JSON list of C-alpha atoms in Angstrom, two decimals:
[
{"chain": "A", "resi": 1, "resn": "MET", "atom": "CA", "xyz": [-130.22, -169.25, -115.74]},
{"chain": "A", "resi": 2, "resn": "GLU", "atom": "CA", "xyz": [-129.53, -169.48, -119.57]},
{"chain": "A", "resi": 3, "resn": "GLN", "atom": "CA", "xyz": [-132.18, -169.72, -122.18]},
{"chain": "A", "resi": 4, "resn": "CYS", "atom": "CA", "xyz": [-131.61, -171.50, -125.16]},
{"chain": "A", "resi": 5, "resn": "PHE", "atom": "CA", "xyz": [-132.45, -169.22, -128.27]},
{"chain": "A", "resi": 6, "resn": "GLU", "atom": "CA", "xyz": [-131.54, -171.67, -131.15]},
{"chain": "A", "resi": 7, "resn": "ASN", "atom": "CA", "xyz": [-134.98, -172.59, -132.09]},
{"chain": "A", "resi": 8, "resn": "ILE", "atom": "CA", "xyz": [-136.14, -168.47, -131.66]},
{"chain": "A", "resi": 9, "resn": "LYS", "atom": "CA", "xyz": [-137.91, -167.12, -134.54]},
{"chain": "A", "resi": 10, "resn": "VAL", "atom": "CA", "xyz": [-138.96, -163.83, -136.25]},
{"chain": "A", "resi": 11, "resn": "GLY", "atom": "CA", "xyz": [-141.70, -162.56, -134.27]},
{"chain": "A", "resi": 12, "resn": "ASP", "atom": "CA", "xyz": [-140.94, -163.93, -130.93]},
{"chain": "A", "resi": 13, "resn": "SER", "atom": "CA", "xyz": [-140.12, -161.11, -128.74]},
{"chain": "A", "resi": 14, "resn": "VAL", "atom": "CA", "xyz": [-137.68, -160.72, -126.20]},
{"chain": "A", "resi": 15, "resn": "VAL", "atom": "CA", "xyz": [-136.43, -158.29, -123.69]},
{"chain": "A", "resi": 16, "resn": "PHE", "atom": "CA", "xyz": [-133.55, -156.47, -123.05]},
{"chain": "A", "resi": 17, "resn": "CYS", "atom": "CA", "xyz": [-132.24, -153.17, -121.48]},
{"chain": "A", "resi": 18, "resn": "ALA", "atom": "CA", "xyz": [-130.93, -151.17, -124.35]},
{"chain": "A", "resi": 19, "resn": "SER", "atom": "CA", "xyz": [-129.37, -148.15, -122.20]},
{"chain": "A", "resi": 20, "resn": "SER", "atom": "CA", "xyz": [-126.86, -148.64, -119.89]},
{"chain": "A", "resi": 21, "resn": "TRP", "atom": "CA", "xyz": [-127.31, -145.18, -118.09]},
{"chain": "A", "resi": 22, "resn": "TYR", "atom": "CA", "xyz": [-131.09, -146.28, -116.90]},
{"chain": "A", "resi": 23, "resn": "ASN", "atom": "CA", "xyz": [-131.54, -149.96, -117.12]},
{"chain": "A", "resi": 24, "resn": "ILE", "atom": "CA", "xyz": [-135.02, -149.58, -118.63]},
{"chain": "A", "resi": 25, "resn": "PRO", "atom": "CA", "xyz": [-136.00, -153.23, -120.49]},
{"chain": "A", "resi": 26, "resn": "THR", "atom": "CA", "xyz": [-137.59, -152.79, -123.70]},
{"chain": "A", "resi": 27, "resn": "ILE", "atom": "CA", "xyz": [-139.29, -155.69, -125.28]},
{"chain": "A", "resi": 28, "resn": "ALA", "atom": "CA", "xyz": [-138.81, -155.99, -129.06]},
{"chain": "A", "resi": 29, "resn": "GLN", "atom": "CA", "xyz": [-139.73, -158.50, -131.73]},
{"chain": "A", "resi": 30, "resn": "VAL", "atom": "CA", "xyz": [-137.12, -160.69, -133.62]},
{"chain": "A", "resi": 31, "resn": "THR", "atom": "CA", "xyz": [-137.15, -159.25, -137.02]},
{"chain": "A", "resi": 32, "resn": "ARG", "atom": "CA", "xyz": [-133.92, -161.30, -138.41]},
{"chain": "A", "resi": 33, "resn": "VAL", "atom": "CA", "xyz": [-132.65, -165.04, -137.78]},
{"chain": "A", "resi": 34, "resn": "THR", "atom": "CA", "xyz": [-128.96, -166.15, -138.68]},
{"chain": "A", "resi": 35, "resn": "PRO", "atom": "CA", "xyz": [-127.68, -169.49, -137.76]},
{"chain": "A", "resi": 36, "resn": "LYS", "atom": "CA", "xyz": [-125.68, -167.83, -135.11]},
{"chain": "A", "resi": 37, "resn": "GLN", "atom": "CA", "xyz": [-127.27, -164.67, -134.36]},
{"chain": "A", "resi": 38, "resn": "PHE", "atom": "CA", "xyz": [-130.83, -162.86, -134.32]},
{"chain": "A", "resi": 39, "resn": "GLU", "atom": "CA", "xyz": [-132.10, -159.32, -134.58]},
{"chain": "A", "resi": 40, "resn": "ALA", "atom": "CA", "xyz": [-134.57, -157.63, -132.24]},
{"chain": "A", "resi": 41, "resn": "GLY", "atom": "CA", "xyz": [-134.80, -153.78, -133.08]},
{"chain": "A", "resi": 42, "resn": "ALA", "atom": "CA", "xyz": [-131.52, -152.34, -133.85]},
{"chain": "A", "resi": 43, "resn": "TYR", "atom": "CA", "xyz": [-129.41, -154.99, -131.98]},
{"chain": "A", "resi": 44, "resn": "ARG", "atom": "CA", "xyz": [-127.86, -158.25, -132.30]},
{"chain": "A", "resi": 45, "resn": "PHE", "atom": "CA", "xyz": [-128.15, -161.46, -129.98]},
{"chain": "A", "resi": 46, "resn": "ARG", "atom": "CA", "xyz": [-125.84, -164.76, -130.06]},
{"chain": "A", "resi": 47, "resn": "LYS", "atom": "CA", "xyz": [-128.05, -167.83, -130.00]},
{"chain": "A", "resi": 48, "resn": "LYS", "atom": "CA", "xyz": [-125.95, -169.62, -127.88]},
{"chain": "A", "resi": 49, "resn": "ASP", "atom": "CA", "xyz": [-126.32, -167.36, -124.85]},
{"chain": "A", "resi": 50, "resn": "GLY", "atom": "CA", "xyz": [-128.64, -164.43, -125.59]},
{"chain": "A", "resi": 51, "resn": "SER", "atom": "CA", "xyz": [-125.27, -161.95, -125.26]},
{"chain": "A", "resi": 52, "resn": "MET", "atom": "CA", "xyz": [-125.64, -158.75, -127.24]},
{"chain": "A", "resi": 53, "resn": "VAL", "atom": "CA", "xyz": [-123.12, -158.63, -129.89]},
{"chain": "A", "resi": 54, "resn": "GLY", "atom": "CA", "xyz": [-120.82, -155.94, -129.10]},
{"chain": "A", "resi": 55, "resn": "ASP", "atom": "CA", "xyz": [-121.54, -155.76, -125.60]},
{"chain": "A", "resi": 56, "resn": "ALA", "atom": "CA", "xyz": [-119.89, -157.63, -122.75]},
{"chain": "A", "resi": 57, "resn": "TYR", "atom": "CA", "xyz": [-122.79, -157.06, -120.50]},
{"chain": "A", "resi": 58, "resn": "ARG", "atom": "CA", "xyz": [-126.42, -156.76, -121.93]},
{"chain": "A", "resi": 59, "resn": "SER", "atom": "CA", "xyz": [-128.20, -159.99, -122.82]},
{"chain": "A", "resi": 60, "resn": "CYS", "atom": "CA", "xyz": [-131.48, -160.76, -124.08]},
{"chain": "A", "resi": 61, "resn": "ARG", "atom": "CA", "xyz": [-134.36, -163.54, -122.58]},
{"chain": "A", "resi": 62, "resn": "LEU", "atom": "CA", "xyz": [-137.61, -164.64, -124.06]},
{"chain": "A", "resi": 63, "resn": "ALA", "atom": "CA", "xyz": [-140.84, -162.09, -122.89]},
{"chain": "A", "resi": 64, "resn": "THR", "atom": "CA", "xyz": [-143.50, -163.52, -121.34]},
{"chain": "A", "resi": 65, "resn": "GLU", "atom": "CA", "xyz": [-146.91, -162.64, -121.00]},
{"chain": "A", "resi": 66, "resn": "GLU", "atom": "CA", "xyz": [-146.60, -160.76, -117.96]},
{"chain": "A", "resi": 67, "resn": "ASP", "atom": "CA", "xyz": [-143.09, -158.69, -119.40]},
{"chain": "A", "resi": 68, "resn": "VAL", "atom": "CA", "xyz": [-145.43, -157.69, -122.12]},
{"chain": "A", "resi": 69, "resn": "ILE", "atom": "CA", "xyz": [-148.17, -156.49, -120.48]},
{"chain": "A", "resi": 70, "resn": "ASN", "atom": "CA", "xyz": [-145.89, -154.68, -117.42]},
{"chain": "A", "resi": 71, "resn": "TYR", "atom": "CA", "xyz": [-144.10, -152.96, -120.45]},
{"chain": "A", "resi": 72, "resn": "LYS", "atom": "CA", "xyz": [-147.27, -151.63, -122.07]},
{"chain": "A", "resi": 73, "resn": "LYS", "atom": "CA", "xyz": [-148.29, -150.51, -118.53]},
{"chain": "A", "resi": 74, "resn": "GLU", "atom": "CA", "xyz": [-145.16, -148.46, -117.94]},
{"chain": "A", "resi": 75, "resn": "GLN", "atom": "CA", "xyz": [-145.17, -147.08, -121.49]},
{"chain": "A", "resi": 76, "resn": "ARG", "atom": "CA", "xyz": [-148.81, -145.88, -120.84]},
{"chain": "A", "resi": 77, "resn": "ARG", "atom": "CA", "xyz": [-147.64, -144.29, -117.27]},
{"chain": "A", "resi": 78, "resn": "ILE", "atom": "CA", "xyz": [-144.92, -142.62, -119.42]},
{"chain": "A", "resi": 79, "resn": "SER", "atom": "CA", "xyz": [-146.63, -141.20, -121.99]},
{"chain": "A", "resi": 80, "resn": "LEU", "atom": "CA", "xyz": [-149.54, -139.91, -119.39]},
{"chain": "A", "resi": 81, "resn": "ARG", "atom": "CA", "xyz": [-146.81, -138.71, -117.46]},
{"chain": "A", "resi": 82, "resn": "ASN", "atom": "CA", "xyz": [-145.28, -136.39, -120.70]},
{"chain": "A", "resi": 83, "resn": "LYS", "atom": "CA", "xyz": [-148.48, -135.53, -121.41]},
{"chain": "A", "resi": 84, "resn": "ILE", "atom": "CA", "xyz": [-149.66, -134.21, -117.88]},
{"chain": "A", "resi": 85, "resn": "THR", "atom": "CA", "xyz": [-146.20, -132.08, -117.38]},
{"chain": "A", "resi": 86, "resn": "GLN", "atom": "CA", "xyz": [-146.61, -130.72, -121.03]},
{"chain": "A", "resi": 87, "resn": "PHE", "atom": "CA", "xyz": [-149.70, -129.22, -119.98]},
{"chain": "A", "resi": 88, "resn": "PHE", "atom": "CA", "xyz": [-149.02, -127.82, -116.07]},
{"chain": "A", "resi": 89, "resn": "LYS", "atom": "CA", "xyz": [-145.83, -126.33, -118.46]},
{"chain": "A", "resi": 90, "resn": "SER", "atom": "CA", "xyz": [-148.45, -123.71, -119.92]},
{"chain": "A", "resi": 91, "resn": "TYR", "atom": "CA", "xyz": [-149.36, -121.26, -117.52]},
{"chain": "A", "resi": 92, "resn": "ASP", "atom": "CA", "xyz": [-152.63, -120.27, -120.14]},
{"chain": "A", "resi": 93, "resn": "LYS", "atom": "CA", "xyz": [-153.33, -124.09, -120.43]},
{"chain": "A", "resi": 94, "resn": "THR", "atom": "CA", "xyz": [-154.05, -124.23, -116.63]},
{"chain": "A", "resi": 95, "resn": "LYS", "atom": "CA", "xyz": [-155.44, -121.11, -116.61]},
{"chain": "A", "resi": 96, "resn": "SER", "atom": "CA", "xyz": [-158.82, -122.97, -118.35]},
{"chain": "A", "resi": 97, "resn": "LEU", "atom": "CA", "xyz": [-159.14, -125.22, -115.49]},
{"chain": "A", "resi": 98, "resn": "THR", "atom": "CA", "xyz": [-162.26, -124.89, -113.96]},
{"chain": "A", "resi": 99, "resn": "ILE", "atom": "CA", "xyz": [-162.30, -125.03, -109.45]},
{"chain": "A", "resi": 100, "resn": "GLU", "atom": "CA", "xyz": [-163.86, -128.83, -109.69]},
{"chain": "A", "resi": 101, "resn": "GLU", "atom": "CA", "xyz": [-160.90, -130.01, -111.90]},
{"chain": "A", "resi": 102, "resn": "LEU", "atom": "CA", "xyz": [-158.47, -128.00, -109.72]},
{"chain": "A", "resi": 103, "resn": "GLU", "atom": "CA", "xyz": [-160.28, -129.91, -106.62]},
{"chain": "A", "resi": 104, "resn": "LYS", "atom": "CA", "xyz": [-159.97, -133.03, -108.32]},
{"chain": "A", "resi": 105, "resn": "ILE", "atom": "CA", "xyz": [-156.48, -132.84, -109.53]},
{"chain": "A", "resi": 106, "resn": "GLU", "atom": "CA", "xyz": [-155.31, -131.29, -105.65]},
{"chain": "A", "resi": 107, "resn": "SER", "atom": "CA", "xyz": [-156.88, -134.41, -104.10]},
{"chain": "A", "resi": 108, "resn": "VAL", "atom": "CA", "xyz": [-154.87, -136.80, -106.14]},
{"chain": "A", "resi": 109, "resn": "ILE", "atom": "CA", "xyz": [-151.31, -134.86, -105.70]},
{"chain": "A", "resi": 110, "resn": "LYS", "atom": "CA", "xyz": [-152.10, -133.49, -102.23]},
{"chain": "A", "resi": 111, "resn": "ASN", "atom": "CA", "xyz": [-149.67, -136.12, -100.61]},
{"chain": "A", "resi": 112, "resn": "LYS", "atom": "CA", "xyz": [-147.71, -136.51, -103.27]},
{"chain": "A", "resi": 113, "resn": "LEU", "atom": "CA", "xyz": [-146.16, -132.99, -102.19]}
]
C-alpha cells in the first residue's frame, strides 16, 4: 500500500531500512521538505511514492506510535546487550560478582545455553 507524502512536514517520523545487510528498520524525523522530496536523517525520499533517492529498492512509510514504541524497545535491548557483552569480556569484572549475583545470572541464562 503506497502512502501519500505530499503533505509531509518537518518533524514527521518515517520508517525505512538504511542498511542493505541486516534490513534493520530505522525511524527518523523529517528535517527538510522541498516541492518534490523530503529528507529524514541523511537520506532523501520522493514525495510521490516515498522511494529513496539514489536507491531503486528502498522506500519509507509514515511511522505509527507502535513503530516508535517497538523501535525504542529494540534500541534499549541493543544497548543492554552491548553493555552486558562488554562486562563479560573482562575477567576482572566478572571476578567481582558475588555468588548471589552469579546465581541470578545463571538462572536467567540456564535455558539459553
